[in-house]
Amino acid sequence: MPDKKIAFLASESHVAENARRHLAMEYGNVPVEKADVIVALGGDGFMLQTLHGMQHLDIPIYGMNCGTVGFLMNEYHEPGLQERLANAAEEVINPLKMRAISNDGKVHVALAINEVSLLRAGPQAAKLRISVDGRVRLDELVCDGALLSTPAGSTAYNYSAHGPILPIGSDVLALTAMAAFRPRRWRGALLPSTAHVRFDVLQPSKRPVMADADSRSAGQVVSVEIQSEPEIAHRILFDPGHGLEERLIREQFV
């Protein structure tokens, strides 16, 4: 097979930028619009940034870890990149769409590949009402926050909040509470990927809440609606045997 045309993108770190220069000299570097594949150099945060920024292009993205955890990345090696790209396995993930309304009536729309989270923004615990597909499922959740996670994001904030790890392709979302006080120690729920989830903030003036979708934040929210966005498909490449499904399984045995 002919060599792929590569567009190298790097985070602002010295390590990532230095890697980009070396790789561009070795393999060439084309504009993203002319590329067969995008190689993202950085950590998971930069990978999410790249996926969001390139979602208008139907181009797969292959990450190489120049950061810390690198859950969405492959190991960094300069030799044999074309062979690795030719043999890479592709995972397709759909983001969540957040529609949040602030107390001033402003509407905030954002996409999240990992999770949408609601967090208390003051000294008192948040009070949230949770509805699923138009039906109230929890009249009042008193907590530090709550989140809705995709399978791809289930090992991130969701896992830190003691939520479940979800297999890729499970068509399930994880609804997880952070430090739930009432109902006591409520651990959340598993929902179908087609679910429409709504959070209503109770006593928003006394108990302010912020919403966040992959670091895109909205303050002083009074309601947040979340659902999967099947029209957007992110294509991520992984080395054979190191794809998301394998990583999600491996995380449960460490």
PDB file of C-alpha atoms in Angstrom:
ATOM      1  CA  MET A   1       0.000   0.000   0.000  1.00  0.00           C
ATOM      2  CA  PRO A   2       1.251   3.555  -0.691  1.00  0.00           C
ATOM      3  CA  ASP A   3       2.418   5.603   2.261  1.00  0.00           C
ATOM      4  CA  LYS A   4      -0.270   7.671   3.940  1.00  0.00           C
ATOM      5  CA  LYS A   5      -0.127  11.450   3.802  1.00  0.00           C
ATOM      6  CA  ILE A   6       0.223  12.582   7.408  1.00  0.00           C
ATOM      7  CA  ALA A   7      -0.656  15.821   9.163  1.00  0.00           C
ATOM      8  CA  PHE A   8       1.226  16.105  12.458  1.00  0.00           C
ATOM      9  CA  LEU A   9      -0.358  18.178  15.236  1.00  0.00           C
ATOM     10  CA  ALA A  10       1.345  18.778  18.584  1.00  0.00           C
ATOM     11  CA  SER A  11       0.402  20.178  21.958  1.00  0.00           C
ATOM     12  CA  GLU A  12       2.247  23.212  23.291  1.00  0.00           C
ATOM     13  CA  SER A  13       4.651  21.129  25.359  1.00  0.00           C
ATOM     14  CA  HIS A  14       8.338  21.132  24.410  1.00  0.00           C
ATOM     15  CA  VAL A  15       8.361  17.321  24.193  1.00  0.00           C
ATOM     16  CA  ALA A  16       5.417  17.207  21.780  1.00  0.00           C
ATOM     17  CA  GLU A  17       6.667  20.032  19.594  1.00  0.00           C
ATOM     18  CA  ASN A  18      10.132  18.484  19.374  1.00  0.00           C
ATOM     19  CA  ALA A  19       8.552  15.155  18.395  1.00  0.00           C
ATOM     20  CA  ARG A  20       6.516  16.894  15.687  1.00  0.00           C
ATOM     21  CA  ARG A  21       9.655  18.390  14.126  1.00  0.00           C
ATOM     22  CA  HIS A  22      11.474  15.053  14.072  1.00  0.00           C
ATOM     23  CA  LEU A  23       8.521  13.151  12.643  1.00  0.00           C
ATOM     24  CA  ALA A  24       7.779  15.799  10.006  1.00  0.00           C
ATOM     25  CA  MET A  25      11.381  15.594   8.790  1.00  0.00           C
ATOM     26  CA  GLU A  26      11.145  11.803   8.596  1.00  0.00           C
ATOM     27  CA  TYR A  27       7.673  11.331   7.108  1.00  0.00           C
ATOM     28  CA  GLY A  28       6.677  14.690   5.658  1.00  0.00           C
ATOM     29  CA  ASN A  29       3.864  16.898   6.892  1.00  0.00           C
ATOM     30  CA  VAL A  30       0.797  18.002   4.909  1.00  0.00           C
ATOM     31  CA  PRO A  31      -2.123  20.319   5.814  1.00  0.00           C
ATOM     32  CA  VAL A  32      -4.953  18.498   7.581  1.00  0.00           C
ATOM     33  CA  GLU A  33      -7.292  19.031   4.611  1.00  0.00           C
ATOM     34  CA  LYS A  34      -4.935  17.009   2.387  1.00  0.00           C
ATOM     35  CA  ALA A  35      -4.065  14.298   4.904  1.00  0.00           C
ATOM     36  CA  ASP A  36      -5.062  10.641   4.926  1.00  0.00           C
ATOM     37  CA  VAL A  37      -4.490  10.535   8.681  1.00  0.00           C
ATOM     38  CA  ILE A  38      -3.812  13.005  11.486  1.00  0.00           C
ATOM     39  CA  VAL A  39      -1.161  12.117  14.055  1.00  0.00           C
ATOM     40  CA  ALA A  40      -1.751  13.927  17.353  1.00  0.00           C
ATOM     41  CA  LEU A  41       1.249  14.323  19.666  1.00  0.00           C
ATOM     42  CA  GLY A  42       0.493  15.084  23.297  1.00  0.00           C
ATOM     43  CA  GLY A  43      -1.669  13.694  26.080  1.00  0.00           C
ATOM     44  CA  ASP A  44      -5.325  12.782  26.407  1.00  0.00           C
ATOM     45  CA  GLY A  45      -6.341  16.431  26.763  1.00  0.00           C
ATOM     46  CA  PHE A  46      -4.727  17.309  23.453  1.00  0.00           C
ATOM     47  CA  MET A  47      -6.298  14.253  21.830  1.00  0.00           C
ATOM     48  CA  LEU A  48      -9.745  15.441  22.917  1.00  0.00           C
ATOM     49  CA  GLN A  49      -8.922  18.925  21.629  1.00  0.00           C
ATOM     50  CA  THR A  50      -7.857  17.475  18.273  1.00  0.00           C
ATOM     51  CA  LEU A  51     -10.949  15.281  17.960  1.00  0.00           C
ATOM     52  CA  HIS A  52     -13.211  18.250  18.635  1.00  0.00           C
ATOM     53  CA  GLY A  53     -11.294  20.548  16.307  1.00  0.00           C
ATOM     54  CA  MET A  54     -11.181  18.075  13.410  1.00  0.00           C
ATOM     55  CA  GLN A  55     -14.722  16.683  13.686  1.00  0.00           C
ATOM     56  CA  HIS A  56     -15.697  18.399  10.420  1.00  0.00           C
ATOM     57  CA  LEU A  57     -13.164  16.232   8.564  1.00  0.00           C
ATOM     58  CA  ASP A  58     -13.720  12.532   7.894  1.00  0.00           C
ATOM     59  CA  ILE A  59     -10.110  11.720   8.751  1.00  0.00           C
ATOM     60  CA  PRO A  60      -8.937   9.139  11.319  1.00  0.00           C
ATOM     61  CA  ILE A  61      -6.726  10.358  14.148  1.00  0.00           C
ATOM     62  CA  TYR A  62      -3.799   8.385  15.544  1.00  0.00           C
ATOM     63  CA  GLY A  63      -2.396   9.640  18.829  1.00  0.00           C
ATOM     64  CA  MET A  64       1.124   9.149  20.148  1.00  0.00           C
ATOM     65  CA  ASN A  65       1.642   9.798  23.822  1.00  0.00           C
ATOM     66  CA  CYS A  66       3.850  12.752  24.695  1.00  0.00           C
ATOM     67  CA  GLY A  67       1.902  13.466  27.879  1.00  0.00           C
ATOM     68  CA  THR A  68       1.144  11.512  31.055  1.00  0.00           C
ATOM     69  CA  VAL A  69      -1.628   8.883  31.132  1.00  0.00           C
ATOM     70  CA  GLY A  70      -2.331   8.705  27.407  1.00  0.00           C
ATOM     71  CA  PHE A  71      -5.381   6.445  27.606  1.00  0.00           C
ATOM     72  CA  LEU A  72      -6.499   7.546  24.144  1.00  0.00           C
ATOM     73  CA  MET A  73      -2.966   7.454  22.757  1.00  0.00           C
ATOM     74  CA  ASN A  74      -0.520   4.906  21.371  1.00  0.00           C
ATOM     75  CA  GLU A  75       3.039   4.566  22.596  1.00  0.00           C
ATOM     76  CA  TYR A  76       5.505   7.035  21.127  1.00  0.00           C
ATOM     77  CA  HIS A  77       7.973   5.493  18.701  1.00  0.00           C
ATOM     78  CA  GLU A  78       9.451   7.269  15.700  1.00  0.00           C
ATOM     79  CA  PRO A  79      10.513   4.239  13.577  1.00  0.00           C
ATOM     80  CA  GLY A  80       7.973   2.315  11.497  1.00  0.00           C
ATOM     81  CA  LEU A  81       5.152   4.850  11.719  1.00  0.00           C
ATOM     82  CA  GLN A  82       3.811   4.110   8.235  1.00  0.00           C
ATOM     83  CA  GLU A  83       3.605   0.400   9.071  1.00  0.00           C
ATOM     84  CA  ARG A  84       1.827   1.145  12.335  1.00  0.00           C
ATOM     85  CA  LEU A  85      -0.710   3.343  10.552  1.00  0.00           C
ATOM     86  CA  ALA A  86      -1.325   0.682   7.903  1.00  0.00           C
ATOM     87  CA  ASN A  87      -1.998  -1.963  10.568  1.00  0.00           C
ATOM     88  CA  ALA A  88      -3.924   0.208  13.035  1.00  0.00           C
ATOM     89  CA  ALA A  89      -7.433  -0.764  14.158  1.00  0.00           C
ATOM     90  CA  GLU A  90     -10.139   1.898  14.033  1.00  0.00           C
ATOM     91  CA  GLU A  91     -12.617   2.684  16.812  1.00  0.00           C
ATOM     92  CA  VAL A  92     -15.614   4.925  16.114  1.00  0.00           C
ATOM     93  CA  ILE A  93     -17.159   6.855  19.009  1.00  0.00           C
ATOM     94  CA  ASN A  94     -20.074   9.282  19.183  1.00  0.00           C
ATOM     95  CA  PRO A  95     -19.959  12.305  21.493  1.00  0.00           C
ATOM     96  CA  LEU A  96     -22.563  13.585  23.919  1.00  0.00           C
ATOM     97  CA  LYS A  97     -24.368  16.846  23.199  1.00  0.00           C
ATOM     98  CA  MET A  98     -24.921  19.189  26.145  1.00  0.00           C
ATOM     99  CA  ARG A  99     -27.538  21.929  26.133  1.00  0.00           C
ATOM    100  CA  ALA A 100     -27.264  23.987  29.318  1.00  0.00           C
ATOM    101  CA  ILE A 101     -29.310  27.021  30.302  1.00  0.00           C
ATOM    102  CA  SER A 102     -27.840  29.611  32.690  1.00  0.00           C
ATOM    103  CA  ASN A 103     -29.875  31.658  35.154  1.00  0.00           C
ATOM    104  CA  ASP A 104     -29.681  34.629  32.756  1.00  0.00           C
ATOM    105  CA  GLY A 105     -31.396  32.581  30.025  1.00  0.00           C
ATOM    106  CA  LYS A 106     -28.258  32.063  27.954  1.00  0.00           C
ATOM    107  CA  VAL A 107     -28.060  28.711  26.163  1.00  0.00           C
ATOM    108  CA  HIS A 108     -24.735  26.853  26.064  1.00  0.00           C
ATOM    109  CA  VAL A 109     -24.305  24.000  23.568  1.00  0.00           C
ATOM    110  CA  ALA A 110     -21.192  21.833  23.572  1.00  0.00           C
ATOM    111  CA  LEU A 111     -20.050  18.325  22.673  1.00  0.00           C
ATOM    112  CA  ALA A 112     -18.276  15.908  24.991  1.00  0.00           C
ATOM    113  CA  ILE A 113     -16.323  12.814  24.000  1.00  0.00           C
ATOM    114  CA  ASN A 114     -15.678  11.780  27.614  1.00  0.00           C
ATOM    115  CA  GLU A 115     -18.450  13.127  29.822  1.00  0.00           C
ATOM    116  CA  VAL A 116     -20.776  15.967  30.736  1.00  0.00           C
ATOM    117  CA  SER A 117     -20.532  16.843  34.412  1.00  0.00           C
ATOM    118  CA  LEU A 118     -22.439  19.090  36.796  1.00  0.00           C
ATOM    119  CA  LEU A 119     -20.492  20.377  39.784  1.00  0.00           C
ATOM    120  CA  ARG A 120     -21.424  22.461  42.768  1.00  0.00           C
ATOM    121  CA  ALA A 121     -20.045  25.987  42.439  1.00  0.00           C
ATOM    122  CA  GLY A 122     -20.463  27.130  46.031  1.00  0.00           C
ATOM    123  CA  PRO A 123     -19.927  25.951  49.603  1.00  0.00           C
ATOM    124  CA  GLN A 124     -23.200  23.999  49.794  1.00  0.00           C
ATOM    125  CA  ALA A 125     -24.023  20.706  48.124  1.00  0.00           C
ATOM    126  CA  ALA A 126     -25.957  20.799  44.874  1.00  0.00           C
ATOM    127  CA  LYS A 127     -29.570  19.701  44.668  1.00  0.00           C
ATOM    128  CA  LEU A 128     -30.502  18.105  41.339  1.00  0.00           C
ATOM    129  CA  ARG A 129     -33.640  16.571  39.887  1.00  0.00           C
ATOM    130  CA  ILE A 130     -32.925  13.896  37.272  1.00  0.00           C
ATOM    131  CA  SER A 131     -35.267  12.991  34.415  1.00  0.00           C
ATOM    132  CA  VAL A 132     -34.705  10.322  31.763  1.00  0.00           C
ATOM    133  CA  ASP A 133     -36.682  10.429  28.522  1.00  0.00           C
ATOM    134  CA  GLY A 134     -39.130  12.910  30.026  1.00  0.00           C
ATOM    135  CA  ARG A 135     -39.804  10.916  33.187  1.00  0.00           C
ATOM    136  CA  VAL A 136     -38.543  12.073  36.583  1.00  0.00           C
ATOM    137  CA  ARG A 137     -36.373   9.286  37.980  1.00  0.00           C
ATOM    138  CA  LEU A 138     -34.917  11.042  41.016  1.00  0.00           C
ATOM    139  CA  ASP A 139     -36.798  13.918  42.646  1.00  0.00           C
ATOM    140  CA  GLU A 140     -33.805  15.180  44.572  1.00  0.00           C
ATOM    141  CA  LEU A 141     -30.136  14.237  44.517  1.00  0.00           C
ATOM    142  CA  VAL A 142     -28.016  16.069  47.090  1.00  0.00           C
ATOM    143  CA  CYS A 143     -24.400  15.764  46.021  1.00  0.00           C
ATOM    144  CA  ASP A 144     -21.163  17.469  45.039  1.00  0.00           C
ATOM    145  CA  GLY A 145     -22.083  16.773  41.431  1.00  0.00           C
ATOM    146  CA  ALA A 146     -23.147  14.235  38.828  1.00  0.00           C
ATOM    147  CA  LEU A 147     -21.957  13.215  35.383  1.00  0.00           C
ATOM    148  CA  LEU A 148     -23.024  11.305  32.318  1.00  0.00           C
ATOM    149  CA  SER A 149     -20.180   9.385  30.678  1.00  0.00           C
ATOM    150  CA  THR A 150     -19.628   7.653  27.350  1.00  0.00           C
ATOM    151  CA  PRO A 151     -17.844   4.273  27.241  1.00  0.00           C
ATOM    152  CA  ALA A 152     -14.723   6.046  25.943  1.00  0.00           C
ATOM    153  CA  GLY A 153     -14.771   8.388  28.944  1.00  0.00           C
ATOM    154  CA  SER A 154     -15.746   5.819  31.544  1.00  0.00           C
ATOM    155  CA  THR A 155     -12.144   5.368  32.785  1.00  0.00           C
ATOM    156  CA  ALA A 156     -11.662   9.125  33.276  1.00  0.00           C
ATOM    157  CA  TYR A 157     -13.649  11.301  35.712  1.00  0.00           C
ATOM    158  CA  ASN A 158     -16.397   8.685  35.880  1.00  0.00           C
ATOM    159  CA  TYR A 159     -14.020   6.031  37.195  1.00  0.00           C
ATOM    160  CA  SER A 160     -12.520   8.446  39.731  1.00  0.00           C
ATOM    161  CA  ALA A 161     -16.067   9.010  41.002  1.00  0.00           C
ATOM    162  CA  HIS A 162     -16.439   5.216  41.425  1.00  0.00           C
ATOM    163  CA  GLY A 163     -18.562   4.816  38.316  1.00  0.00           C
ATOM    164  CA  PRO A 164     -18.450   1.636  36.199  1.00  0.00           C
ATOM    165  CA  ILE A 165     -16.085   1.006  33.311  1.00  0.00           C
ATOM    166  CA  LEU A 166     -18.131   0.500  30.144  1.00  0.00           C
ATOM    167  CA  PRO A 167     -17.021  -1.711  27.242  1.00  0.00           C
ATOM    168  CA  ILE A 168     -16.734  -0.004  23.876  1.00  0.00           C
ATOM    169  CA  GLY A 169     -19.727  -0.911  21.734  1.00  0.00           C
ATOM    170  CA  SER A 170     -21.970  -1.514  24.755  1.00  0.00           C
ATOM    171  CA  ASP A 171     -24.411   1.260  23.725  1.00  0.00           C
ATOM    172  CA  VAL A 172     -24.614   2.267  27.374  1.00  0.00           C
ATOM    173  CA  LEU A 173     -24.017   5.534  29.251  1.00  0.00           C
ATOM    174  CA  ALA A 174     -22.984   5.793  32.894  1.00  0.00           C
ATOM    175  CA  LEU A 175     -24.837   8.208  35.177  1.00  0.00           C
ATOM    176  CA  THR A 176     -22.652   8.681  38.236  1.00  0.00           C
ATOM    177  CA  ALA A 177     -22.952  10.857  41.341  1.00  0.00           C
ATOM    178  CA  MET A 178     -20.052  12.530  43.127  1.00  0.00           C
ATOM    179  CA  ALA A 179     -20.222  12.330  46.928  1.00  0.00           C
ATOM    180  CA  ALA A 180     -23.966  11.639  47.052  1.00  0.00           C
ATOM    181  CA  PHE A 181     -25.516  12.606  50.399  1.00  0.00           C
ATOM    182  CA  ARG A 182     -29.201  11.960  49.643  1.00  0.00           C
ATOM    183  CA  PRO A 183     -30.114   9.302  48.615  1.00  0.00           C
ATOM    184  CA  ARG A 184     -27.329   8.082  50.854  1.00  0.00           C
ATOM    185  CA  ARG A 185     -24.452   6.630  48.819  1.00  0.00           C
ATOM    186  CA  TRP A 186     -26.489   6.515  45.596  1.00  0.00           C
ATOM    187  CA  ARG A 187     -24.115   4.997  43.034  1.00  0.00           C
ATOM    188  CA  GLY A 188     -25.838   6.021  39.824  1.00  0.00           C
ATOM    189  CA  ALA A 189     -27.384   4.143  36.913  1.00  0.00           C
ATOM    190  CA  LEU A 190     -26.645   2.576  33.538  1.00  0.00           C
ATOM    191  CA  LEU A 191     -28.703   4.035  30.709  1.00  0.00           C
ATOM    192  CA  PRO A 192     -29.122   3.165  27.015  1.00  0.00           C
ATOM    193  CA  SER A 193     -27.077   5.343  24.680  1.00  0.00           C
ATOM    194  CA  THR A 194     -30.321   6.667  23.198  1.00  0.00           C
ATOM    195  CA  ALA A 195     -31.455   8.123  26.537  1.00  0.00           C
ATOM    196  CA  HIS A 196     -32.273  11.810  26.871  1.00  0.00           C
ATOM    197  CA  VAL A 197     -31.113  12.931  30.318  1.00  0.00           C
ATOM    198  CA  ARG A 198     -32.151  16.187  31.963  1.00  0.00           C
ATOM    199  CA  PHE A 199     -30.818  17.728  35.171  1.00  0.00           C
ATOM    200  CA  ASP A 200     -32.800  20.503  36.844  1.00  0.00           C
ATOM    201  CA  VAL A 201     -30.915  22.506  39.459  1.00  0.00           C
ATOM    202  CA  LEU A 202     -32.977  23.031  42.598  1.00  0.00           C
ATOM    203  CA  GLN A 203     -32.326  26.214  44.594  1.00  0.00           C
ATOM    204  CA  PRO A 204     -29.831  27.509  41.992  1.00  0.00           C
ATOM    205  CA  SER A 205     -29.281  30.853  43.783  1.00  0.00           C
ATOM    206  CA  LYS A 206     -28.494  29.239  47.116  1.00  0.00           C
ATOM    207  CA  ARG A 207     -26.735  26.206  45.644  1.00  0.00           C
ATOM    208  CA  PRO A 208     -25.074  27.305  42.362  1.00  0.00           C
ATOM    209  CA  VAL A 209     -23.997  24.674  39.851  1.00  0.00           C
ATOM    210  CA  MET A 210     -21.686  24.741  36.836  1.00  0.00           C
ATOM    211  CA  ALA A 211     -21.774  22.358  33.866  1.00  0.00           C
ATOM    212  CA  ASP A 212     -18.790  21.106  31.905  1.00  0.00           C
ATOM    213  CA  ALA A 213     -18.461  19.210  28.607  1.00  0.00           C
ATOM    214  CA  ASP A 214     -14.844  18.157  28.018  1.00  0.00           C
ATOM    215  CA  SER A 215     -13.564  21.411  29.613  1.00  0.00           C
ATOM    216  CA  ARG A 216     -16.179  23.600  27.908  1.00  0.00           C
ATOM    217  CA  SER A 217     -17.895  25.136  30.897  1.00  0.00           C
ATOM    218  CA  ALA A 218     -21.116  27.008  31.630  1.00  0.00           C
ATOM    219  CA  GLY A 219     -21.694  28.719  34.976  1.00  0.00           C
ATOM    220  CA  GLN A 220     -24.818  29.290  37.043  1.00  0.00           C
ATOM    221  CA  VAL A 221     -26.858  26.690  35.155  1.00  0.00           C
ATOM    222  CA  VAL A 222     -30.515  25.996  35.987  1.00  0.00           C
ATOM    223  CA  SER A 223     -31.004  23.034  33.646  1.00  0.00           C
ATOM    224  CA  VAL A 224     -28.821  20.737  31.543  1.00  0.00           C
ATOM    225  CA  GLU A 225     -29.999  18.317  28.852  1.00  0.00           C
ATOM    226  CA  ILE A 226     -27.714  15.609  27.481  1.00  0.00           C
ATOM    227  CA  GLN A 227     -28.017  13.030  24.735  1.00  0.00           C
ATOM    228  CA  SER A 228     -25.776  11.160  22.308  1.00  0.00           C
ATOM    229  CA  GLU A 229     -25.020  12.801  18.962  1.00  0.00           C
ATOM    230  CA  PRO A 230     -25.030   9.919  16.433  1.00  0.00           C
ATOM    231  CA  GLU A 231     -24.510  12.271  13.487  1.00  0.00           C
ATOM    232  CA  ILE A 232     -20.932  12.910  14.626  1.00  0.00           C
ATOM    233  CA  ALA A 233     -18.475  10.011  14.494  1.00  0.00           C
ATOM    234  CA  HIS A 234     -14.911  10.329  15.755  1.00  0.00           C
ATOM    235  CA  ARG A 235     -12.480   7.867  14.149  1.00  0.00           C
ATOM    236  CA  ILE A 236      -9.559   6.897  16.412  1.00  0.00           C
ATOM    237  CA  LEU A 237      -6.717   4.571  15.406  1.00  0.00           C
ATOM    238  CA  PHE A 238      -4.941   2.190  17.783  1.00  0.00           C
ATOM    239  CA  ASP A 239      -2.088  -0.262  17.408  1.00  0.00           C
ATOM    240  CA  PRO A 240      -3.339  -3.886  17.169  1.00  0.00           C
ATOM    241  CA  GLY A 241      -4.039  -5.353  20.594  1.00  0.00           C
ATOM    242  CA  HIS A 242      -4.048  -1.956  22.280  1.00  0.00           C
ATOM    243  CA  GLY A 243      -7.441  -0.558  21.262  1.00  0.00           C
ATOM    244  CA  LEU A 244     -10.020   0.986  23.548  1.00  0.00           C
ATOM    245  CA  GLU A 245     -11.767  -2.317  24.242  1.00  0.00           C
ATOM    246  CA  GLU A 246      -8.548  -3.950  25.430  1.00  0.00           C
ATOM    247  CA  ARG A 247      -7.632  -0.886  27.501  1.00  0.00           C
ATOM    248  CA  LEU A 248     -11.046  -0.768  29.149  1.00  0.00           C
ATOM    249  CA  ILE A 249     -10.758  -4.431  30.137  1.00  0.00           C
ATOM    250  CA  ARG A 250      -7.166  -4.006  31.342  1.00  0.00           C
ATOM    251  CA  GLU A 251      -8.091  -1.040  33.561  1.00  0.00           C
ATOM    252  CA  GLN A 252     -10.385  -3.284  35.597  1.00  0.00           C
ATOM    253  CA  PHE A 253      -7.556  -5.576  36.647  1.00  0.00           C
ATOM    254  CA  VAL A 254      -5.040  -3.062  37.977  1.00  0.00           C
TER     255      VAL A 254
END
